[in-house]
Short mmCIF file of C-alpha atoms in Angstrom, two decimals:
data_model
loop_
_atom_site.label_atom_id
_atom_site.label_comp_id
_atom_site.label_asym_id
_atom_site.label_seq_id
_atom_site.Cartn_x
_atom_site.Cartn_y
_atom_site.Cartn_z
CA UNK A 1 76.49 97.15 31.67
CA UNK A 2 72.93 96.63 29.91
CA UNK A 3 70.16 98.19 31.99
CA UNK A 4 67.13 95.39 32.75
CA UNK A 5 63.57 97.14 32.23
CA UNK A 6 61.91 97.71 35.48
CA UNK A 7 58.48 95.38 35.26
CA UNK A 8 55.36 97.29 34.00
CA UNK A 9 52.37 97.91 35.83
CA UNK A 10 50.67 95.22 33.74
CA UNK A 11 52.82 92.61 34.69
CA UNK A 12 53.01 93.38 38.64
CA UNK A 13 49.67 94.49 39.25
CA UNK A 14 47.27 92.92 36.19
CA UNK A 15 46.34 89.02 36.59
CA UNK A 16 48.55 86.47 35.10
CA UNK A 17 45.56 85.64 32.91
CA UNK A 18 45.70 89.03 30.64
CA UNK A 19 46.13 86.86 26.93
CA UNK A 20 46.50 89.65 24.00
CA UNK A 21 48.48 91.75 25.39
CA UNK A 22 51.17 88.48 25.70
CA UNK A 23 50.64 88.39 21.85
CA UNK A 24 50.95 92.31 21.22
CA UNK A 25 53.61 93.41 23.87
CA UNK A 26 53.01 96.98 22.85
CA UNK A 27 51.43 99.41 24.97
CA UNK A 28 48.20 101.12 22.71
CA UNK A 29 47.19 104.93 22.95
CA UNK A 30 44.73 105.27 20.14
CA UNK A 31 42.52 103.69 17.44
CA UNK A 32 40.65 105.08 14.42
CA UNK A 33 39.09 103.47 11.19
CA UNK A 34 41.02 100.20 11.01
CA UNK A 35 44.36 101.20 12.77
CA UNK A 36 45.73 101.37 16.16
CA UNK A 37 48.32 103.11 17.06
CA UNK A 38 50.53 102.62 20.06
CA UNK A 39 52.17 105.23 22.66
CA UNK A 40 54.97 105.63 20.09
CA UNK A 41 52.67 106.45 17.45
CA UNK A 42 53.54 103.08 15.09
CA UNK A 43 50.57 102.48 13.18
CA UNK A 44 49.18 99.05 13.24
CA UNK A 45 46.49 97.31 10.57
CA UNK A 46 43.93 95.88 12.70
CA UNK A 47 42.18 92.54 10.58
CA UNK A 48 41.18 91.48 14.69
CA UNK A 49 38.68 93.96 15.11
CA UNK A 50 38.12 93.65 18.68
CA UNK A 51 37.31 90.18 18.20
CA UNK A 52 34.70 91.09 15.78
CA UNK A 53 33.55 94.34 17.81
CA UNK A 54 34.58 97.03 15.96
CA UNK A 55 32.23 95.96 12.38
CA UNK A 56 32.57 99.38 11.85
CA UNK A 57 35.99 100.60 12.71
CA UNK A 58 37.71 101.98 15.87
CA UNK A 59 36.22 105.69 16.98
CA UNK A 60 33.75 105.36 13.98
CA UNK A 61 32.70 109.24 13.51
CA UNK A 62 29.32 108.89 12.81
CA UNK A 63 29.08 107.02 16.18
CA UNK A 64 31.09 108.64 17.93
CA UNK A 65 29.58 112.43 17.12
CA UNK A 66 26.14 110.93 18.07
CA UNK A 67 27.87 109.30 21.67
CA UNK A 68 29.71 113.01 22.30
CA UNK A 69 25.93 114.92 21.89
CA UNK A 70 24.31 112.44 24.15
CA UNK A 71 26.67 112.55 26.63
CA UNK A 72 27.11 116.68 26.44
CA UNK A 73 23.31 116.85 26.67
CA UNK A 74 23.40 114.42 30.29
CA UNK A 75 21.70 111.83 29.07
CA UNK A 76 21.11 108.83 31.14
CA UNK A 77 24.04 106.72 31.39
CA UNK A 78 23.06 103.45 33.40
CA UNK A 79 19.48 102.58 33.36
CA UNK A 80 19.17 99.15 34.38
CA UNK A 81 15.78 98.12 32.50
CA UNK A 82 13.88 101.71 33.24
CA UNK A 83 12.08 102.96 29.93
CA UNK A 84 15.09 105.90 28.16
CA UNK A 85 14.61 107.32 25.58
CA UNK A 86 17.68 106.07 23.96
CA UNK A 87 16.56 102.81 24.85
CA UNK A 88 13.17 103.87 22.97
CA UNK A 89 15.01 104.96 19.63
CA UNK A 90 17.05 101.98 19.44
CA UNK A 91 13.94 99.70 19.82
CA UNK A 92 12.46 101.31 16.78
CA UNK A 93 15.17 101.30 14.85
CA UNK A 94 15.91 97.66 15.07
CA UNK A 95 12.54 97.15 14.54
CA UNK A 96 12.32 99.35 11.48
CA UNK A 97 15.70 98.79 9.64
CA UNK A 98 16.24 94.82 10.86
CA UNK A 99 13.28 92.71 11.93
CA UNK A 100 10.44 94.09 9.96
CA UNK A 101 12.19 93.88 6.73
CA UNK A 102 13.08 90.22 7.24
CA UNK A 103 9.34 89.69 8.66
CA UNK A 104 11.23 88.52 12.38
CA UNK A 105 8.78 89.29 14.78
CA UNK A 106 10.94 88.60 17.52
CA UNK A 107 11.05 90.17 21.26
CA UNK A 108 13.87 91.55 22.28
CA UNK A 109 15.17 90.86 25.62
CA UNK A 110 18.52 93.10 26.77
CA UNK A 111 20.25 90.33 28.96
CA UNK A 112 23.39 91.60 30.26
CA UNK A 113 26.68 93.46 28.61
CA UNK A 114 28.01 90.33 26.89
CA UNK A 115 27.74 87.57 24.85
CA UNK A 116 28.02 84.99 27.64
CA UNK A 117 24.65 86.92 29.28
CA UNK A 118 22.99 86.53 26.04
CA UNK A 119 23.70 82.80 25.44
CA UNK A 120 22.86 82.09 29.48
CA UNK A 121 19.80 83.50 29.03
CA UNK A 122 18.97 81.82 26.11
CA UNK A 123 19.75 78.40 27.77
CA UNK A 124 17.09 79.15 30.94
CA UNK A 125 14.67 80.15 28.57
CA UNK A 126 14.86 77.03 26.46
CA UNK A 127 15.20 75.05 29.79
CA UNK A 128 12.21 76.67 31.28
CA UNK A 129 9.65 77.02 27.46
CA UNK A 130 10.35 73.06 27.49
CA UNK A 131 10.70 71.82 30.84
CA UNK A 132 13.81 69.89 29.46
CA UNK A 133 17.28 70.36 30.41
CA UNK A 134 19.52 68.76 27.85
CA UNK A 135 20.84 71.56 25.57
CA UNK A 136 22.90 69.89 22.13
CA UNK A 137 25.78 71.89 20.86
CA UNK A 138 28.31 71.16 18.15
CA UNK A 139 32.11 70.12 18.18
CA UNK A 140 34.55 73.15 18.11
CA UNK A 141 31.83 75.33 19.64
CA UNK A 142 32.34 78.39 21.52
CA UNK A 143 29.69 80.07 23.33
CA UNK A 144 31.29 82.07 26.18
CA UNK A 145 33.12 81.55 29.42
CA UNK A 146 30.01 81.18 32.00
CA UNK A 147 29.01 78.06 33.68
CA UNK A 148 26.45 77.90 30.91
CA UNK A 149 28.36 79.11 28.12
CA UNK A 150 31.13 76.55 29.05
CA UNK A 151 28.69 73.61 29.06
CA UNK A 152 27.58 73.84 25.82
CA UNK A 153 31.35 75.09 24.57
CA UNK A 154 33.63 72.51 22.81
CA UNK A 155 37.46 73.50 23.64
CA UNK A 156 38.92 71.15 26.26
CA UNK A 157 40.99 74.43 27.78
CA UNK A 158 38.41 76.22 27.93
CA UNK A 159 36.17 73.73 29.43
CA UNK A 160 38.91 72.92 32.04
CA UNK A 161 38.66 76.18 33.71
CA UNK A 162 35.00 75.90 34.94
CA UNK A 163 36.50 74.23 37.48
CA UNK A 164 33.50 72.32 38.15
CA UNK A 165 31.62 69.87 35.99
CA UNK A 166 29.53 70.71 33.01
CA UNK A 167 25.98 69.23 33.19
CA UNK A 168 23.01 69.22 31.07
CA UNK A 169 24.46 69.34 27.57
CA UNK A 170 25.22 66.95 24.53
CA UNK A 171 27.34 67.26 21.55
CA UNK A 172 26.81 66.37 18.39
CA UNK A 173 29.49 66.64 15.17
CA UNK A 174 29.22 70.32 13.04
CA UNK A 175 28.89 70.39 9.62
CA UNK A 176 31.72 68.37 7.74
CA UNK A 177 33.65 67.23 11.58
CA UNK A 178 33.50 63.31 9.73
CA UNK A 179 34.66 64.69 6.41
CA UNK A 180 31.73 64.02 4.74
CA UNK A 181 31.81 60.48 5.25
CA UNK A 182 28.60 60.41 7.35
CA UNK A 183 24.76 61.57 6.23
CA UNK A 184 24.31 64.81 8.10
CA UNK A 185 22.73 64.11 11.50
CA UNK A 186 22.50 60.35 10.98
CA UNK A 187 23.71 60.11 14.39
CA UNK A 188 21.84 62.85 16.22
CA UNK A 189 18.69 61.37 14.55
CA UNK A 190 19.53 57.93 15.48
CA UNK A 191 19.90 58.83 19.14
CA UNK A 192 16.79 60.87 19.29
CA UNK A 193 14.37 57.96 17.85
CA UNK A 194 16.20 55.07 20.11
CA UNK A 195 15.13 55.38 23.95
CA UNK A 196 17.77 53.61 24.60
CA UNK A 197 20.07 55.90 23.34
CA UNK A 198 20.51 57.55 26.79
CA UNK A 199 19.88 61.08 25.53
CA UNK A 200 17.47 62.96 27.35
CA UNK A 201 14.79 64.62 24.81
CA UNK A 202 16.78 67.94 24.54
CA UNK A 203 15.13 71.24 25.00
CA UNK A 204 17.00 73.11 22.42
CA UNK A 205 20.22 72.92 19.61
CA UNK A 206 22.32 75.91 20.00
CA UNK A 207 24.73 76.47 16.75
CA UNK A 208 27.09 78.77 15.14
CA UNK A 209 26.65 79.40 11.19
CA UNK A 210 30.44 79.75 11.20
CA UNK A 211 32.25 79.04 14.46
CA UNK A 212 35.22 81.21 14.61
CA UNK A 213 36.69 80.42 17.95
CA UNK A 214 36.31 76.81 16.65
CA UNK A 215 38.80 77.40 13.55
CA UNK A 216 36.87 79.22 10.85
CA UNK A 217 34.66 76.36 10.73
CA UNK A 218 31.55 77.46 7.65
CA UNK A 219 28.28 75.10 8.49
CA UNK A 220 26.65 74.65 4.71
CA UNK A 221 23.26 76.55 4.08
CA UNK A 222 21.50 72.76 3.09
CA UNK A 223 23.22 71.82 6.71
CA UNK A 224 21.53 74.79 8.64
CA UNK A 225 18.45 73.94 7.02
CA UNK A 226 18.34 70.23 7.63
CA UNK A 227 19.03 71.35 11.25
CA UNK A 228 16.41 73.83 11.36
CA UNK A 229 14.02 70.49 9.57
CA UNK A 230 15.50 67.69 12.78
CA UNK A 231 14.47 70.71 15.61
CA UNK A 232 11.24 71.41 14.06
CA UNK A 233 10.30 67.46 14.03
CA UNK A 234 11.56 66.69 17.40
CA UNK A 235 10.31 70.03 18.81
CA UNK A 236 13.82 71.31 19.91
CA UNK A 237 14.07 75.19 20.50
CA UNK A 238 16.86 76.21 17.80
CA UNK A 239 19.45 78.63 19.07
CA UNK A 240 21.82 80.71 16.87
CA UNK A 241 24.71 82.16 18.59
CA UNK A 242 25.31 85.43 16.39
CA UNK A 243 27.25 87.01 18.52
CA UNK A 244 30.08 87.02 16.26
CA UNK A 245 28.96 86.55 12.90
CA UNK A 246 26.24 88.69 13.09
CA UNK A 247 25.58 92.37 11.98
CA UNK A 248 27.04 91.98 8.61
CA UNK A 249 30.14 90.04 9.65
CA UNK A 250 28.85 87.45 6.65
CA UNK A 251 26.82 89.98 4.59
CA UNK A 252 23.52 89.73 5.85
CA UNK A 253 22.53 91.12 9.28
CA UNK A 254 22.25 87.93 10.28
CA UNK A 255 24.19 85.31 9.61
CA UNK A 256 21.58 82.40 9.28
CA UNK A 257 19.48 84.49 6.39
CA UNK A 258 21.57 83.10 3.82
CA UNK A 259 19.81 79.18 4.76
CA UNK A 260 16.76 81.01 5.28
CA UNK A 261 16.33 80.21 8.39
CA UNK A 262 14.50 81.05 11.22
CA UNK A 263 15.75 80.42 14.54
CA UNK A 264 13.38 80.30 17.57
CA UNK A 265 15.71 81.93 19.52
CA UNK A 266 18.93 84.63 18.46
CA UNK A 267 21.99 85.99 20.70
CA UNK A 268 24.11 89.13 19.07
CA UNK A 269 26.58 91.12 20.86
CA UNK A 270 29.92 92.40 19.76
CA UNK A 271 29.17 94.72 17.14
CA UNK A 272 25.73 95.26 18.16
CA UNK A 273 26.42 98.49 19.96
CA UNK A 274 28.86 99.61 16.73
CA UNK A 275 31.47 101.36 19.11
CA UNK A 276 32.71 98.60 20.92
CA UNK A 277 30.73 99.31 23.99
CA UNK A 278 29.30 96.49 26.14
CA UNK A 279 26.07 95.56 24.44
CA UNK A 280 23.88 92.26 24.44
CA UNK A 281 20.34 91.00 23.02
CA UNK A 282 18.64 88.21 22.97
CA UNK A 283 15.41 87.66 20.14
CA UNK A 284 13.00 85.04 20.80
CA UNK A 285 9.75 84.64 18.79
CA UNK A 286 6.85 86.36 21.04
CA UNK A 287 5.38 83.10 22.10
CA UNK A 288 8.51 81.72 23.94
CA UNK A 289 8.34 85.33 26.30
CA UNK A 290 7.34 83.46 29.22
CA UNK A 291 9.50 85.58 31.74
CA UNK A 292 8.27 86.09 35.05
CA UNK A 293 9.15 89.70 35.71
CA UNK A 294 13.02 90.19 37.21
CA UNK A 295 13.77 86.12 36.59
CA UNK A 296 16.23 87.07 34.03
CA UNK A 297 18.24 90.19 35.19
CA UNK A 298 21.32 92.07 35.72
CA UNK A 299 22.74 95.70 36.58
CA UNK A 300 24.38 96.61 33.42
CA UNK A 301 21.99 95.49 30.99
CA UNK A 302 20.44 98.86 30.40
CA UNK A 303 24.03 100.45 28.95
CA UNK A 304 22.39 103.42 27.49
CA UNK A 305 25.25 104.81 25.46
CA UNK A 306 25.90 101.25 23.43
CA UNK A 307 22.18 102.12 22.54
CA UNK A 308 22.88 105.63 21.11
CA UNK A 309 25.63 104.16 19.10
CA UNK A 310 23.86 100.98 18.15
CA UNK A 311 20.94 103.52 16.69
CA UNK A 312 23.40 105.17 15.24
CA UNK A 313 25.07 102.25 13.38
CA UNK A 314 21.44 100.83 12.69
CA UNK A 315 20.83 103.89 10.53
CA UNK A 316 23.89 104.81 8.91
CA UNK A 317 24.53 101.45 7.67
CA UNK A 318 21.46 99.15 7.71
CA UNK A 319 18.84 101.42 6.04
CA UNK A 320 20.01 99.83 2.39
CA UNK A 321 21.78 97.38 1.31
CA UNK A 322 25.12 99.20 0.31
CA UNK A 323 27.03 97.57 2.97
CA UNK A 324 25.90 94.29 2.50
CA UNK A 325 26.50 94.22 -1.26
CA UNK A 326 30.32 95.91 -0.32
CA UNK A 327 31.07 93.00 1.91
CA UNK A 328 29.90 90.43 -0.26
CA UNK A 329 31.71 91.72 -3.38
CA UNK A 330 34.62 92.13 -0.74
CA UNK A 331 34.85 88.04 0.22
CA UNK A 332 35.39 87.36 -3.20
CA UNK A 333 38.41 89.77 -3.19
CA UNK A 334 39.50 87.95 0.19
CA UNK A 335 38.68 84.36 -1.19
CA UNK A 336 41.10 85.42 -4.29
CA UNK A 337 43.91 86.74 -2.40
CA UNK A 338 44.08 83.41 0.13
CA UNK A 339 43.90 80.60 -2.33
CA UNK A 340 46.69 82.03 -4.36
CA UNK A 341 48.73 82.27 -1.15
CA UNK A 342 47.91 79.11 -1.25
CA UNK A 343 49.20 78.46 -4.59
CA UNK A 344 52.48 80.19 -3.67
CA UNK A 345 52.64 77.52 -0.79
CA UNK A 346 52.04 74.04 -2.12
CA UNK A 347 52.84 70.57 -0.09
CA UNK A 348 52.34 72.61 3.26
CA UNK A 349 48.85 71.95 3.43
CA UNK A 350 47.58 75.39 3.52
CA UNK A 351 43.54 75.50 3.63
CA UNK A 352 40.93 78.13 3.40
CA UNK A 353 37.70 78.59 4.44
CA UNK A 354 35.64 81.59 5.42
CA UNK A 355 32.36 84.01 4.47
CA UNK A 356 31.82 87.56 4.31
CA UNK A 357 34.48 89.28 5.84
CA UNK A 358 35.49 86.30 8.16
CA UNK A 359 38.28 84.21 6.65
CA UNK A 360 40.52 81.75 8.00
CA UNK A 361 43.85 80.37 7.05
CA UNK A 362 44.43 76.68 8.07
CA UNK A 363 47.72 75.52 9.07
CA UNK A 364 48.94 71.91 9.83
CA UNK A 365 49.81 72.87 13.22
CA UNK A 366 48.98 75.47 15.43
CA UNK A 367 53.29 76.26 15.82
CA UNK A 368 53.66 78.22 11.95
CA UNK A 369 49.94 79.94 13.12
CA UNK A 370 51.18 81.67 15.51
CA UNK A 371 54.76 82.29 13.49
CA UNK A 372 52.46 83.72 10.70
CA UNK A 373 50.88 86.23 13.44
CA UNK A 374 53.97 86.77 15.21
CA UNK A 375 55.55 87.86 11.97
CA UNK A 376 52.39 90.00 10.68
CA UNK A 377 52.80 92.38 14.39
CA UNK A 378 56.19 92.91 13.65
CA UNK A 379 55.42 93.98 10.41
CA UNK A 380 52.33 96.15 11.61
CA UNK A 381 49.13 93.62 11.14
CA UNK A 382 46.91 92.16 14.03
CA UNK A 383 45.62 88.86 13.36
CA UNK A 384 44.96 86.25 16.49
CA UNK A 385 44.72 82.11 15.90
CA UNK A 386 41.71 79.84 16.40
CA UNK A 387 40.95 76.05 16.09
CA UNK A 388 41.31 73.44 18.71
CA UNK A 389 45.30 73.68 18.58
CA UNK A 390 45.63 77.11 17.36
CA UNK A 391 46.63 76.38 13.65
CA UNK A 392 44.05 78.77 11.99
CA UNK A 393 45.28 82.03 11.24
CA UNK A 394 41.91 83.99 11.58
CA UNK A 395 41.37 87.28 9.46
CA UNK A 396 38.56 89.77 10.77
CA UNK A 397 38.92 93.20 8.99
CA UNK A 398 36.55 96.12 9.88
CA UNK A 399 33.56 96.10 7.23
CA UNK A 400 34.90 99.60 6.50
CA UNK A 401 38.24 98.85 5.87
CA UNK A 402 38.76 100.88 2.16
CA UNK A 403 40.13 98.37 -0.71
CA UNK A 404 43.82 99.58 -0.29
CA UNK A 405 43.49 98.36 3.45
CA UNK A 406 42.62 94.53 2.35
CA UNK A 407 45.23 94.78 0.22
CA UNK A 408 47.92 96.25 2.41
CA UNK A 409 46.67 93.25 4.88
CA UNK A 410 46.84 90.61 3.14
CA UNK A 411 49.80 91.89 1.25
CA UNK A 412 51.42 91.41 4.75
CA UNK A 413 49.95 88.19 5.34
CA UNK A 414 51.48 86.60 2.44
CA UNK A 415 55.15 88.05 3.46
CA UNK A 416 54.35 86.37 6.81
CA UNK A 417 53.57 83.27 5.77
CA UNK A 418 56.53 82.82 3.76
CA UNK A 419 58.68 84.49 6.21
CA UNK A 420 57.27 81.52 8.53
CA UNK A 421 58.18 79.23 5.81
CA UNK A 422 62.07 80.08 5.41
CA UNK A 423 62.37 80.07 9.31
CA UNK A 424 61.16 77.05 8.89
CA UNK A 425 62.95 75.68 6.53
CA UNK A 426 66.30 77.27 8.02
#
């Protein structure tokens, strides 16, 4: 008589709504450089990267050693907004190894632990510089799960689960949505000069250089920098969401220096704190800082050790270029690797886009996606989907994943995706 597994604790006591763990039904014990491992001790390439938290690798030890000597020595753990002297050391360093050497002179506002704090409070302080309301945002956006966030987010699902409706924002088509077929921002422009359009005179444009909840989705530089232009003419506040893309993800710190750009206002998170630890900012050129004292606050946002490690990642990788060159020379590798995949695959209508070390791999539906990534776990590679209907296979390796790693990954991709492909076929 086969035995039936008793259910786990995950599945009687955790919330129907747990989502990786549905796509990765192992149970994980430990993580270091760009490998998990799980309570069996199977190894597993990670190219997911915490979603794009873990830049610099799981249990990173030049992090970590500088989190275990802060802790050991008591320092403070939860500050709120009180004046630490980690808090102190990572204000310097940002300021000394990434604004002053891209002459930002932004203020830096700590917001809450994640992303979604960051782009909320970006939104009110638009909404209250400008007295407007009406924030524009892009197709295939994704800026977070709040009320906020969801307004200005593009996936139907998503959107569905506010529960309520979403006011106060407009979209408007990203780079390349009408195939090129349109002049860029012919319609946004047309609805901004005609009062009769019935769009309110937004306060701000909030974008993604490359959406990657949105499918991989890479917005031209001449694109960001018409945007920048139509914001600048019409006196919109321009937002980039960087919470992603940014710290090196696409080479540069930031991912809008490559249009050289400068947005009025920034959001980063993720791999902001280097460790994975809950970590948000939000930059805003000095003349926007109208905050009363307390309007904008939270309990968490003063997570002291994500600013150790964040100081720590600062300095050991940001002082030079070395990374940024790496990563760079690195996409080319990537770029390489996925179009001849896509050679090896003709008439399936295989795509590829990506920057940096974000790539994606475009199916035509979202079914062989998820075959690709079902077959990559077996075989000891994480990857998740993205795009509206989950047919981009999305590839996120560490920053400091060696050479043999990206080729061990996307060794396995390519067995995947033909693995997929017979399935298929069969």
């Amino acid at each position: 008589m086969t035995e039936i597994a008793a259910p786990s604790v995950f599945e009687t006591v955790e919330s129907e709504v747990r989502s990786y763990c549905r796509a990765w039904p192992v149970v994980f014990e430990r993580a270091a450089g760009s490998r998990l491992y799980d309570e069996d001790g199977r190894p597993y390439l990670d190219f997911f990267a915490g979603a794009g938290s873990l830049n610099y690798g799981h249990n990173n030890p030049v992090l970590k050693r500088a989190l275990l000597d802060y802790l050991a020595d008591d320092g403070i753990t939860h500050g709120l907004d009180m004046s630490t002297t980690a808090k102190r050391a990572f204000l310097e360093t940002f300021r000394g190894t990434v604004l002053e050497p891209r002459a930002l002179p932004y203020k830096v506002m700590f917001p809450g632990p994640t992303g979604t704090n960051a782009v909320e409070a970006a939104l009110k302080l638009a909404r209250k510089v400008t007295g407007r309301q009406t924030v524009v945002s892009f197709t295939n956006a994704f800026h977070g799960m709040s009320l906020g966030s969801l307004a200005v987010t593009g996936n139907a699902a998503k959107r569905a689960g506010a529960g309520v409706p979403l006011h106060h924002a407009a979209r408007m088509p990203f780079d390349d949505y009408l195939d090129g077929q349109v002049t860029d921002f012919l319609w946004f422009e047309r609805l901004l000069d005609d009062a009769g359009s019935g769009l309110d005179h937004p306060a701000a444009v909030i974008v993604e250089t490359v959406q990657g909840e949105g499918g991989i989705n890479v917005a031209r530089a001449e694109w960001l920098r018409a945007l920048a232009e139509l914001c600048r003419r019409h006196e919109m506040l321009l937002i980039v969401d960087d919470i992603q893309m940014g710290c090196g993800r696409t080479g540069d710190f930031f991912s809008f220096e490559e249009a050289g750009i400068t947005p009025d206002i920034v959001t980063l998170s993720k791999s902001i704190s280097g460790y994975g630890l809950p970590m948000s900012l939000c930059l805003f050129r000095p003349e926007l800082d109208l905050w009363e004292p307390g309007e904008h606050n939270g309990t968490f946002r003063g997570n002291n050790p994500a600013f150790v490690t964040a100081t720590a990642a600062l300095d050991a990788y940001w002082r030079d270029d070395a990374l940024r060159r790496r990563t760079l020379g690195r996409a080319d590798r990537m770029e390489r690797a996925l179009l001849d995949l896509c050679g090896d695959d003709e008439g399936t209508g295989l795509a590829v886009r990506g920057r940096g070390l974000v790539w994606g791999l475009e199916f035509a539906d979202g079914e062989r996606a998820e075959a690709v990534c079902r077959r990559a776990f077996e075989t000891g590679l994480l990857l998740e989907t993205s795009g509206p209907r989950g047919e981009v296979v999305k590839l996120l390796p560490p920053l400091t994943a060696t050479d043999d790693e990206l080729d061990e990954g996307l060794g396995i991709l390519a067995r995947s995706v033909r693995h997929a492909a017979l399935r298929r076929a069969a």
